[in-house]
Tab-separated table of C-alpha atoms in Angstrom:
chain	number	residue	atom	x	y	z
H	17	UNK	CA	122.417	116.547	176.713
H	18	UNK	CA	119.304	116.822	174.541
H	19	UNK	CA	118.008	113.976	172.209
H	20	UNK	CA	115.367	114.408	169.552
H	21	UNK	CA	113.428	111.130	170.812
H	22	UNK	CA	114.390	108.900	173.778
H	23	UNK	CA	112.792	105.611	173.517
H	24	UNK	CA	112.419	103.399	176.670
H	25	UNK	CA	112.706	99.743	175.976
H	26	UNK	CA	114.989	98.070	173.514
H	27	UNK	CA	112.558	95.224	172.489
H	28	UNK	CA	111.389	94.655	168.913
H	29	UNK	CA	109.135	97.668	168.847
H	30	UNK	CA	111.544	100.149	170.426
H	31	UNK	CA	114.351	99.180	168.138
H	32	UNK	CA	111.967	99.183	164.948
H	33	UNK	CA	110.964	102.725	165.990
H	34	UNK	CA	114.665	103.747	166.405
H	35	UNK	CA	115.254	102.469	162.929
H	36	UNK	CA	112.303	104.396	161.567
H	37	UNK	CA	113.398	107.760	163.282
H	38	UNK	CA	116.965	107.314	161.997
H	39	UNK	CA	115.533	106.890	158.297
H	40	UNK	CA	113.654	110.183	158.905
H	41	UNK	CA	116.665	111.958	159.859
H	42	UNK	CA	116.194	112.126	163.514
H	43	UNK	CA	118.684	110.908	166.452
H	44	UNK	CA	116.888	108.626	168.814
H	45	UNK	CA	118.437	107.314	172.037
H	46	UNK	CA	117.200	103.835	173.289
H	47	UNK	CA	117.226	103.170	177.233
H	48	UNK	CA	116.898	99.490	178.101
H	49	UNK	CA	116.661	98.392	181.807
H	50	UNK	CA	118.123	95.007	181.025
H	51	UNK	CA	121.757	94.788	181.259
H	52	UNK	CA	122.148	93.158	177.773
H	53	UNK	CA	119.853	92.167	174.742
H	54	UNK	CA	117.287	89.833	175.962
H	55	UNK	CA	117.669	86.121	174.742
H	56	UNK	CA	114.704	84.874	176.698
H	57	UNK	CA	112.486	82.695	174.428
H	58	UNK	CA	109.194	84.688	173.630
H	59	UNK	CA	107.552	84.958	170.237
H	60	UNK	CA	108.429	82.211	167.726
H	61	UNK	CA	107.736	84.070	164.550
H	62	UNK	CA	105.998	87.015	162.824
H	63	UNK	CA	102.476	86.710	161.289
H	64	UNK	CA	100.697	89.246	159.033
H	65	UNK	CA	101.356	92.438	157.159
H	66	UNK	CA	104.384	93.242	159.132
H	67	UNK	CA	106.235	90.413	157.215
H	68	UNK	CA	105.774	92.324	153.947
H	69	UNK	CA	106.557	95.474	155.653
H	70	UNK	CA	109.928	94.033	156.767
H	71	UNK	CA	110.364	93.155	153.097
H	72	UNK	CA	109.718	96.850	152.380
H	73	UNK	CA	112.562	97.876	154.762
H	74	UNK	CA	114.967	95.361	153.448
H	75	UNK	CA	114.762	93.265	156.668
H	76	UNK	CA	113.040	90.188	155.409
H	77	UNK	CA	115.997	88.421	153.888
H	78	UNK	CA	118.160	88.963	156.964
H	79	UNK	CA	115.535	87.545	159.171
H	80	UNK	CA	114.372	84.583	156.911
H	81	UNK	CA	117.730	83.858	155.280
H	82	UNK	CA	116.071	83.522	152.093
H	83	UNK	CA	116.251	85.849	148.922
H	84	UNK	CA	113.165	87.393	147.398
H	85	UNK	CA	109.863	88.442	148.763
H	86	UNK	CA	107.925	86.499	151.420
H	87	UNK	CA	105.145	84.115	150.194
H	88	UNK	CA	101.705	83.750	151.626
H	89	UNK	CA	101.144	80.761	153.929
H	90	UNK	CA	99.119	77.893	152.616
H	91	UNK	CA	97.498	77.210	155.784
H	92	UNK	CA	96.943	78.836	159.245
H	93	UNK	CA	94.443	78.610	162.139
H	94	UNK	CA	91.865	80.723	163.793
H	95	UNK	CA	90.724	79.720	167.350
H	96	UNK	CA	92.318	76.199	166.865
H	97	UNK	CA	90.264	75.674	163.665
H	98	UNK	CA	92.307	75.291	160.508
H	99	UNK	CA	92.290	77.835	157.868
H	100	UNK	CA	92.782	76.553	154.331
H	101	UNK	CA	94.421	79.442	152.659
H	102	UNK	CA	95.077	77.728	149.383
H	103	UNK	CA	91.685	78.338	148.331
H	104	UNK	CA	92.179	82.102	148.203
H	105	UNK	CA	92.934	83.929	145.167
H	106	UNK	CA	94.425	86.921	147.079
H	107	UNK	CA	95.926	85.296	150.116
H	108	UNK	CA	97.365	88.250	152.528
H	109	UNK	CA	98.439	86.138	155.363
H	110	UNK	CA	102.380	85.836	155.493
H	111	UNK	CA	104.326	83.991	158.203
H	112	UNK	CA	108.067	84.480	159.129
H	113	UNK	CA	109.179	81.750	161.413
H	114	UNK	CA	111.858	83.674	163.158
H	115	UNK	CA	112.280	83.499	166.986
H	116	UNK	CA	112.086	86.728	168.820
H	117	UNK	CA	115.824	86.669	169.909
H	118	UNK	CA	116.752	86.489	166.227
H	119	UNK	CA	114.302	89.479	165.537
H	120	UNK	CA	116.043	91.431	168.438
H	121	UNK	CA	119.408	90.647	167.050
H	122	UNK	CA	118.571	91.780	163.460
H	123	UNK	CA	116.745	94.859	164.519
H	124	UNK	CA	119.729	95.991	167.064
H	125	UNK	CA	122.180	95.252	164.168
H	126	UNK	CA	120.185	97.569	161.881
H	127	UNK	CA	119.736	100.241	164.372
H	128	UNK	CA	123.486	100.394	165.006
H	129	UNK	CA	124.202	100.684	161.416
H	130	UNK	CA	121.791	103.672	161.117
H	131	UNK	CA	123.807	105.288	164.142
H	132	UNK	CA	121.244	104.685	167.048
H	133	UNK	CA	122.597	104.804	170.521
H	134	UNK	CA	121.339	101.920	172.742
H	135	UNK	CA	122.182	101.935	176.430
H	136	UNK	CA	121.629	98.685	178.216
H	137	UNK	CA	121.255	98.693	182.033
H	138	UNK	CA	119.621	102.271	181.949
H	139	UNK	CA	116.157	102.541	183.208
H	140	UNK	CA	113.702	105.227	183.157
H	141	UNK	CA	112.725	106.181	186.608
H	142	UNK	CA	110.748	109.424	186.084
H	143	UNK	CA	109.988	112.428	183.830
H	144	UNK	CA	108.681	115.955	183.809
H	145	UNK	CA	107.016	117.174	180.606
H	146	UNK	CA	107.586	120.884	179.661
H	147	UNK	CA	106.313	122.918	176.744
H	148	UNK	CA	109.342	122.165	174.507
H	149	UNK	CA	110.796	119.093	175.963
H	150	UNK	CA	110.652	116.141	178.373
H	151	UNK	CA	113.102	116.017	181.314
H	152	UNK	CA	114.058	112.314	182.034
H	153	UNK	CA	115.229	110.848	185.213
H	154	UNK	CA	117.457	107.713	184.451
H	155	UNK	CA	119.165	104.931	186.601
H	156	UNK	CA	122.313	103.849	184.962
H	157	UNK	CA	125.162	101.587	185.988
H	158	UNK	CA	127.144	104.683	187.319
H	159	UNK	CA	124.260	106.234	189.108
H	160	UNK	CA	121.128	108.416	188.237
H	161	UNK	CA	121.313	111.081	185.773
H	162	UNK	CA	119.082	113.344	183.894
H	163	UNK	CA	118.679	114.039	180.068
H	164	UNK	CA	116.236	116.080	178.103
H	165	UNK	CA	114.330	114.758	174.931
H	166	UNK	CA	111.921	116.382	172.522
H	167	UNK	CA	109.727	113.412	172.832
H	168	UNK	CA	109.647	110.226	174.843
H	169	UNK	CA	108.193	106.812	173.556
H	170	UNK	CA	107.288	104.156	175.909
H	171	UNK	CA	108.075	100.672	174.174
H	172	UNK	CA	108.747	99.023	177.494
H	173	UNK	CA	106.271	96.212	177.504
H	174	UNK	CA	102.816	95.419	179.332
H	175	UNK	CA	104.232	96.667	182.635
H	176	UNK	CA	105.334	99.924	180.967
H	177	UNK	CA	106.943	102.426	183.420
H	178	UNK	CA	106.372	105.108	180.916
H	179	UNK	CA	102.873	104.498	181.003
H	180	UNK	CA	102.492	104.352	184.660
H	181	UNK	CA	104.678	107.523	185.285
H	182	UNK	CA	102.554	109.368	182.779
H	183	UNK	CA	99.362	108.371	184.691
H	184	UNK	CA	97.690	107.023	181.646
H	185	UNK	CA	94.952	104.269	182.433
H	186	UNK	CA	95.069	100.750	181.363
H	187	UNK	CA	91.539	99.230	181.752
H	188	UNK	CA	90.604	96.006	180.864
H	189	UNK	CA	90.163	92.390	182.056
H	190	UNK	CA	92.224	89.636	183.757
H	191	UNK	CA	90.993	86.160	182.988
H	192	UNK	CA	92.244	83.812	185.864
H	193	UNK	CA	90.812	80.547	184.824
H	194	UNK	CA	93.416	79.336	182.432
H	195	UNK	CA	97.054	78.048	182.884
H	196	UNK	CA	99.410	77.772	179.945
H	197	UNK	CA	102.552	75.632	179.973
H	198	UNK	CA	105.251	75.682	177.422
H	199	UNK	CA	108.701	74.327	177.002
H	200	UNK	CA	111.370	73.292	174.459
H	201	UNK	CA	111.540	69.418	174.775
H	202	UNK	CA	112.276	66.398	172.659
H	203	UNK	CA	109.657	63.581	171.884
H	204	UNK	CA	110.279	60.057	170.469
H	205	UNK	CA	111.709	60.633	167.001
H	206	UNK	CA	109.644	57.656	165.408
H	207	UNK	CA	106.469	59.598	166.592
H	208	UNK	CA	107.242	62.441	164.297
H	209	UNK	CA	106.027	62.157	160.524
H	210	UNK	CA	109.158	62.739	158.216
H	211	UNK	CA	107.125	64.459	155.640
H	212	UNK	CA	104.378	66.536	157.396
H	213	UNK	CA	105.847	66.843	160.873
H	214	UNK	CA	102.774	65.713	162.386
H	215	UNK	CA	102.997	64.087	165.770
H	216	UNK	CA	101.576	60.599	166.120
H	217	UNK	CA	100.613	59.856	169.718
H	218	UNK	CA	99.844	56.078	170.272
H	219	UNK	CA	96.424	55.836	171.825
H	220	UNK	CA	95.222	58.978	170.659
H	221	UNK	CA	96.087	59.755	167.046
H	222	UNK	CA	97.655	62.344	164.828
H	223	UNK	CA	98.307	65.956	165.773
H	224	UNK	CA	99.049	68.557	163.193
H	225	UNK	CA	102.273	70.397	163.653
H	226	UNK	CA	102.237	74.126	164.508
H	227	UNK	CA	98.478	74.274	165.340
H	228	UNK	CA	96.479	74.574	168.337
H	229	UNK	CA	94.809	71.307	168.794
H	230	UNK	CA	91.667	71.401	171.183
H	231	UNK	CA	90.287	68.404	172.944
H	232	UNK	CA	87.436	68.463	175.505
H	233	UNK	CA	90.023	68.936	178.064
H	234	UNK	CA	92.243	71.749	176.828
H	235	UNK	CA	94.601	72.597	174.086
H	236	UNK	CA	97.699	71.087	172.949
H	237	UNK	CA	100.488	72.510	170.544
H	238	UNK	CA	103.378	70.583	169.073
H	239	UNK	CA	105.773	72.959	166.924
H	240	UNK	CA	108.858	71.776	165.171
H	241	UNK	CA	111.535	74.096	164.106
H	242	UNK	CA	114.535	73.510	161.706
H	243	UNK	CA	117.038	75.530	163.862
H	244	UNK	CA	115.942	74.987	167.517
H	245	UNK	CA	114.157	72.421	169.705
H	246	UNK	CA	110.495	71.600	169.264
H	247	UNK	CA	108.035	73.439	171.487
H	248	UNK	CA	105.537	71.580	173.363
H	249	UNK	CA	102.553	73.596	174.920
H	250	UNK	CA	99.475	73.164	176.781
H	251	UNK	CA	96.493	75.133	178.060
H	252	UNK	CA	94.063	74.075	180.661
H	253	UNK	CA	91.115	75.541	182.410
H	254	UNK	CA	90.287	75.126	186.117
H	255	UNK	CA	93.939	73.811	186.957
H	256	UNK	CA	95.457	75.739	189.905
H	257	UNK	CA	98.852	77.281	189.387
H	258	UNK	CA	101.510	75.297	191.475
H	259	UNK	CA	103.771	77.204	193.741
H	260	UNK	CA	106.829	75.614	192.790
H	261	UNK	CA	108.825	76.376	189.509
H	262	UNK	CA	107.754	74.665	186.257
H	263	UNK	CA	109.222	71.255	185.233
H	264	UNK	CA	109.095	69.020	182.309
H	265	UNK	CA	107.348	66.429	184.283
H	266	UNK	CA	104.564	69.020	185.189
H	267	UNK	CA	104.063	69.764	181.472
H	268	UNK	CA	104.063	66.013	180.821
H	269	UNK	CA	101.334	65.413	183.333
H	270	UNK	CA	99.357	68.358	181.662
H	271	UNK	CA	99.740	66.882	178.261
H	272	UNK	CA	98.395	63.557	179.641
H	273	UNK	CA	95.323	65.292	181.127
H	274	UNK	CA	94.705	67.160	177.662
H	275	UNK	CA	95.318	64.339	175.395
H	276	UNK	CA	94.395	61.344	177.434
H	277	UNK	CA	97.550	59.649	176.422
H	278	UNK	CA	101.227	59.750	177.555
H	279	UNK	CA	103.794	61.852	175.556
H	280	UNK	CA	107.348	61.228	176.805
H	281	UNK	CA	109.183	64.534	176.991
H	282	UNK	CA	112.935	64.698	177.164
H	283	UNK	CA	115.189	67.722	177.709
H	284	UNK	CA	115.959	69.816	174.574
H	285	UNK	CA	119.269	69.632	172.788
H	286	UNK	CA	121.646	72.376	171.988
H	287	UNK	CA	122.559	75.791	173.822
H	288	UNK	CA	120.067	77.564	175.909
H	289	UNK	CA	118.395	79.268	177.440
H	290	UNK	CA	115.451	76.913	176.862
H	291	UNK	CA	111.821	77.925	177.235
H	292	UNK	CA	110.447	76.368	180.477
H	293	UNK	CA	107.404	78.592	181.346
H	294	UNK	CA	104.000	78.533	183.061
H	295	UNK	CA	101.556	81.371	182.729
H	296	UNK	CA	98.402	81.959	184.667
H	297	UNK	CA	95.558	83.879	183.241
H	298	UNK	CA	95.186	86.253	180.208
H	299	UNK	CA	95.368	90.020	180.472
H	300	UNK	CA	93.446	91.982	177.854
H	301	UNK	CA	93.920	95.720	178.426
H	302	UNK	CA	94.147	98.866	176.356
H	303	UNK	CA	95.643	102.117	177.145
H	304	UNK	CA	93.168	105.119	177.698
H	305	UNK	CA	95.318	107.022	175.206
H	306	UNK	CA	98.397	106.573	173.254
H	307	UNK	CA	99.566	110.023	173.578
H	308	UNK	CA	99.916	112.392	176.496
H	309	UNK	CA	101.545	115.616	175.091
H	310	UNK	CA	105.237	114.720	174.216
H	311	UNK	CA	104.776	111.068	175.316
H	312	UNK	CA	103.673	108.245	173.298
H	313	UNK	CA	103.056	104.563	173.857
H	314	UNK	CA	103.710	101.720	171.365
H	315	UNK	CA	103.227	97.951	171.420
H	316	UNK	CA	102.542	96.184	174.742
H	317	UNK	CA	102.824	99.404	176.542
H	318	UNK	CA	99.699	100.429	174.831
H	319	UNK	CA	97.808	97.040	174.479
H	320	UNK	CA	98.154	93.548	175.963
H	321	UNK	CA	96.015	90.624	174.756
H	322	UNK	CA	96.059	86.913	174.347
H	323	UNK	CA	98.995	85.610	172.096
H	324	UNK	CA	96.730	83.108	170.281
H	325	UNK	CA	97.112	83.617	166.462
H	326	UNK	CA	100.354	85.549	167.048
H	327	UNK	CA	99.063	89.096	166.413
H	328	UNK	CA	101.377	90.762	169.017
H	329	UNK	CA	104.386	91.707	166.901
H	330	UNK	CA	102.318	92.393	163.848
H	331	UNK	CA	100.508	94.975	165.800
H	332	UNK	CA	103.308	96.428	167.812
H	333	UNK	CA	105.792	96.841	165.057
H	334	UNK	CA	103.198	98.470	162.829
H	335	UNK	CA	102.660	100.998	165.683
H	336	UNK	CA	106.338	101.764	165.593
H	337	UNK	CA	106.251	102.158	161.852
H	338	UNK	CA	103.035	104.437	161.837
H	339	UNK	CA	104.584	106.604	164.755
H	340	UNK	CA	108.242	106.741	163.344
H	341	UNK	CA	107.743	109.003	160.278
H	342	UNK	CA	105.349	111.213	162.142
H	343	UNK	CA	107.687	111.854	164.871
H	344	UNK	CA	110.471	112.367	162.482
H	345	UNK	CA	108.398	114.938	160.451
H	346	UNK	CA	107.760	116.885	164.040
H	347	UNK	CA	111.411	116.814	164.927
H	348	UNK	CA	112.413	118.063	161.559
H	349	UNK	CA	109.764	120.635	161.486
H	350	UNK	CA	107.448	119.872	158.492
H	351	UNK	CA	104.768	118.046	160.364
H	352	UNK	CA	101.157	119.641	160.155
H	353	UNK	CA	99.714	120.491	163.632
H	354	UNK	CA	97.479	117.417	163.631
H	355	UNK	CA	99.861	114.840	162.355
H	356	UNK	CA	101.039	113.461	165.729
H	357	UNK	CA	97.382	113.097	166.666
H	358	UNK	CA	96.780	110.858	163.823
H	359	UNK	CA	98.901	108.046	165.348
H	360	UNK	CA	96.251	107.384	167.911
H	361	UNK	CA	93.479	107.986	165.674
H	362	UNK	CA	94.815	105.347	163.268
H	363	UNK	CA	96.329	102.768	165.638
H	364	UNK	CA	93.973	102.614	168.569
H	365	UNK	CA	91.027	101.190	166.459
H	366	UNK	CA	93.529	98.512	164.930
H	367	UNK	CA	94.508	97.515	168.810
H	368	UNK	CA	90.720	97.421	169.517
H	369	UNK	CA	90.238	94.973	166.566
H	370	UNK	CA	93.095	92.622	167.733
H	371	UNK	CA	91.698	92.635	171.044
H	372	UNK	CA	88.388	91.739	169.803
H	373	UNK	CA	89.777	88.814	167.599
H	374	UNK	CA	92.093	87.578	170.258
H	375	UNK	CA	89.250	87.232	172.600
H	376	UNK	CA	86.982	85.505	170.149
H	377	UNK	CA	89.645	82.946	169.450
H	378	UNK	CA	90.231	82.536	173.254
H	379	UNK	CA	86.430	81.889	173.700
H	380	UNK	CA	86.676	79.279	170.871
H	381	UNK	CA	89.308	77.243	172.410
H	382	UNK	CA	87.575	77.021	175.897
H	383	UNK	CA	86.084	73.649	177.005
H	384	UNK	CA	82.413	72.689	177.005
H	385	UNK	CA	79.802	71.140	174.773
H	386	UNK	CA	78.441	74.515	173.782
H	387	UNK	CA	81.837	75.660	172.575
H	388	UNK	CA	82.128	72.502	170.573
H	389	UNK	CA	78.919	73.143	168.953
H	390	UNK	CA	79.862	76.580	167.990
H	391	UNK	CA	83.180	75.338	166.495
H	392	UNK	CA	81.199	72.822	164.340
H	393	UNK	CA	79.214	75.800	163.084
H	394	UNK	CA	82.117	78.012	162.356
H	395	UNK	CA	83.828	75.112	160.719
H	396	UNK	CA	81.142	74.683	158.276
H	397	UNK	CA	81.183	78.597	157.521
H	398	UNK	CA	84.999	78.313	156.977
H	399	UNK	CA	84.253	75.957	154.113
H	400	UNK	CA	83.285	79.232	152.174
H	401	UNK	CA	86.280	80.903	150.645
H	402	UNK	CA	84.586	84.173	151.223
H	403	UNK	CA	84.645	83.695	154.950
H	404	UNK	CA	88.209	82.372	154.838
H	405	UNK	CA	89.158	85.610	153.041
H	406	UNK	CA	87.616	87.709	155.735
H	407	UNK	CA	89.213	85.826	158.483
H	408	UNK	CA	92.730	85.829	156.740
H	409	UNK	CA	92.491	89.509	156.316
H	410	UNK	CA	91.528	90.154	159.892
H	411	UNK	CA	94.279	87.944	161.199
H	412	UNK	CA	96.762	89.682	158.727
H	413	UNK	CA	95.693	93.028	159.258
H	414	UNK	CA	95.063	93.499	155.619
H	415	UNK	CA	91.581	94.740	156.339
H	416	UNK	CA	92.969	97.819	157.848
H	417	UNK	CA	91.529	101.057	156.362
H	418	UNK	CA	92.650	104.452	157.545
H	419	UNK	CA	90.339	107.371	156.984
H	420	UNK	CA	92.527	109.454	154.883
H	421	UNK	CA	89.758	110.845	152.640
H	422	UNK	CA	90.024	110.626	148.664
H	423	UNK	CA	87.492	108.774	146.402
H	424	UNK	CA	89.744	105.995	145.202
H	425	UNK	CA	89.063	102.580	146.943
H	426	UNK	CA	92.720	102.245	147.563
H	427	UNK	CA	93.089	105.455	149.580
H	428	UNK	CA	93.805	104.641	153.216
H	429	UNK	CA	94.683	100.997	152.595
H	430	UNK	CA	98.104	99.241	152.649
H	431	UNK	CA	99.816	99.632	149.344
H	432	UNK	CA	99.583	96.456	147.065
H	433	UNK	CA	102.674	94.846	145.814
H	434	UNK	CA	103.704	96.392	142.405
H	435	UNK	CA	106.375	96.244	139.781
H	436	UNK	CA	107.692	99.598	138.863
H	437	UNK	CA	109.947	99.098	135.854
H	438	UNK	CA	112.530	96.730	136.896
H	439	UNK	CA	112.047	97.224	140.557
H	440	UNK	CA	109.538	95.671	143.195
H	441	UNK	CA	107.698	98.333	145.143
H	442	UNK	CA	109.451	96.798	148.196
H	443	UNK	CA	112.882	97.889	146.714
H	444	UNK	CA	111.604	101.589	146.593
H	445	UNK	CA	110.523	101.926	150.045
H	446	UNK	CA	113.462	101.098	151.929
H	447	UNK	CA	114.448	104.553	152.916
H	448	UNK	CA	111.129	105.170	154.437
H	449	UNK	CA	110.355	108.322	152.513
H	450	UNK	CA	107.031	109.111	150.970
H	451	UNK	CA	106.834	107.943	147.589
H	452	UNK	CA	104.904	108.756	144.398
H	453	UNK	CA	104.387	105.805	141.830
H	454	UNK	CA	103.350	106.792	138.320
H	455	UNK	CA	102.492	103.768	136.073
H	456	UNK	CA	101.020	105.998	133.134
H	457	UNK	CA	102.648	106.004	129.751
H	458	UNK	CA	103.480	109.585	129.548
H	459	UNK	CA	104.404	110.111	133.218
H	460	UNK	CA	101.874	112.827	133.816
H	461	UNK	CA	101.754	112.550	137.649
H	462	UNK	CA	105.450	112.196	137.890
H	463	UNK	CA	105.788	115.493	136.088
H	464	UNK	CA	103.547	117.279	138.512
H	465	UNK	CA	105.950	116.246	141.338
H	466	UNK	CA	109.043	117.783	139.561
H	467	UNK	CA	109.122	120.627	141.878
H	468	UNK	CA	108.644	118.852	145.041
H	469	UNK	CA	112.402	118.508	145.934
H	470	UNK	CA	113.607	115.504	147.937
H	471	UNK	CA	110.678	115.420	150.308
H	472	UNK	CA	108.884	112.698	148.040
H	473	UNK	CA	110.667	110.153	146.069
H	474	UNK	CA	109.195	109.517	142.577
H	475	UNK	CA	109.283	106.332	140.654
H	476	UNK	CA	107.589	106.255	137.171
H	477	UNK	CA	107.577	103.584	134.655
H	478	UNK	CA	104.570	102.371	132.235
H	479	UNK	CA	102.974	99.420	133.925
H	480	UNK	CA	99.698	97.791	135.157
H	481	UNK	CA	98.334	97.866	138.669
H	482	UNK	CA	95.000	98.539	140.552
H	483	UNK	CA	95.833	102.318	140.085
H	484	UNK	CA	97.673	104.265	137.617
H	485	UNK	CA	99.324	106.380	140.299
H	486	UNK	CA	99.688	106.145	144.059
H	487	UNK	CA	101.042	108.519	146.591
H	488	UNK	CA	102.431	106.457	149.644
H	489	UNK	CA	103.157	107.638	153.249
H	490	UNK	CA	106.391	106.258	154.625
H	491	UNK	CA	104.458	103.297	156.498
H	492	UNK	CA	103.163	102.220	152.915
H	493	UNK	CA	99.589	103.395	153.312
H	494	UNK	CA	98.049	104.893	150.384
H	495	UNK	CA	97.481	108.764	150.991
H	496	UNK	CA	96.114	109.272	147.360
H	497	UNK	CA	95.433	107.112	144.158
H	498	UNK	CA	94.210	107.628	140.729
H	499	UNK	CA	92.940	105.262	137.835
H	500	UNK	CA	93.269	108.073	135.174
H	501	UNK	CA	95.810	107.636	132.258
H	502	UNK	CA	95.265	111.113	131.491
H	503	UNK	CA	94.809	113.260	134.574
H	504	UNK	CA	92.851	116.535	134.492
H	505	UNK	CA	93.440	119.582	136.735
H	506	UNK	CA	91.016	118.138	139.354
H	507	UNK	CA	93.042	114.947	139.889
H	508	UNK	CA	96.387	116.880	139.828
H	509	UNK	CA	94.915	119.248	142.336
H	510	UNK	CA	93.861	116.365	144.482
H	511	UNK	CA	97.477	115.024	144.394
H	512	UNK	CA	98.958	118.374	145.424
H	513	UNK	CA	96.558	118.782	148.180
H	514	UNK	CA	97.375	115.315	149.588
H	515	UNK	CA	101.074	115.926	149.203
H	516	UNK	CA	100.608	119.291	151.049
H	517	UNK	CA	98.617	117.737	153.801
H	518	UNK	CA	100.755	114.706	154.633
H	519	UNK	CA	104.204	115.855	153.612
H	520	UNK	CA	104.087	119.794	153.538
H	521	UNK	CA	104.818	119.958	149.973
H	522	UNK	CA	104.113	123.368	148.669
H	523	UNK	CA	103.753	124.862	145.144
H	524	UNK	CA	104.819	122.176	143.130
H	525	UNK	CA	105.804	122.729	139.560
H	526	UNK	CA	103.166	122.813	136.728
H	527	UNK	CA	103.280	121.299	133.409
């Protein structure tokens, strides 16, 4: 049997990609080596532009349980230093506190709604590329079998079998000097501030909730959640990893060393599985290429880095959203010859940037008086709102600019939130189709698109915005923009050229 696209890995990135492909009219198959959906505690939420992107696919309300668009966070952190985001006029940093098991459940639910087939207990064991397909070897519960795919995507994590089987290198560094310990646990209830959630530790002082708290001996984190047990974590340097399994007593001893004070830890309440994990060292690696013929890599299969600041799902899910519409265009026959190449050209520099700032943050939480001096200097610099803005945009990914040509400053950037008549922009992008937004009084740009058929959705209503018209790719990046109320032939020609280049729209009607 032949599938348009086979995705190895039913994690968040693989399921997101499957949803995007389905919206693009493509039939994907998802293979997952695990026998069922993972409930292992991993990420505790989503940070950055991906939160707003999920709103633009109609998934934010499902994940958050709240109506309406997401709101920017009033504060965050960078390298265990507080970021006061309330000083920003344009705060780009959004946070969604949804545990990874919830993200997986919602994305699987959406994928099944769209008709995606997900096979648990089916593991990719080999493949052979041909000019027109990829032949896959799969180990299933009933034995090995073979299937053909137009394309194969590895969304199978940092130890990606897809990447290894393809022979794509994964250079980088492994730092062995740190040990992280994390567990769901209870602390004395009267130590927790009922208003702020801060933890008051006798003999030490107040520790802010949900922030990395650095001391001269390591890093401590206390994170309280409304729907699950509190998370207690430490990071130490030069502490050898024990051979025996992690225990709460081991974590409590680590807390004592980091804070210089006792914090009684009790077992978590409620149903498990409960996090109880020790990790030694940090891997920072970047695949030599994200594409090899008909094989692509997304998420941790393409890049791994420190989890500090929570950039992982922001990066990986947006890999999937960038690749999804392009693969769909290739399968359905309207992709330009170089469209698939633009995936790596656009996403690899973003991964390099995340690697850079996650390494910088790791350096800022390390012990040592010289690091403390550097933190004091940066703390002074972060009193300037311009510097806070730059760091917030870096952390959120709002500073990403793809090289898409065009003269308007919005071209290549993520589309800003707009009101188009009675609709939010996020309500117009849920079908993952290209979108032309026309805010002019007479709808001149929308009239130009009258002959484009159903390839591009058109939304027109007089209104205000940073541009009078925008042509958006399905991943919500601006392919073209104009600030003219009365476009001339040159601007209309630029719009036609952008639509032809990105979406293979030809010979639109003239007015």
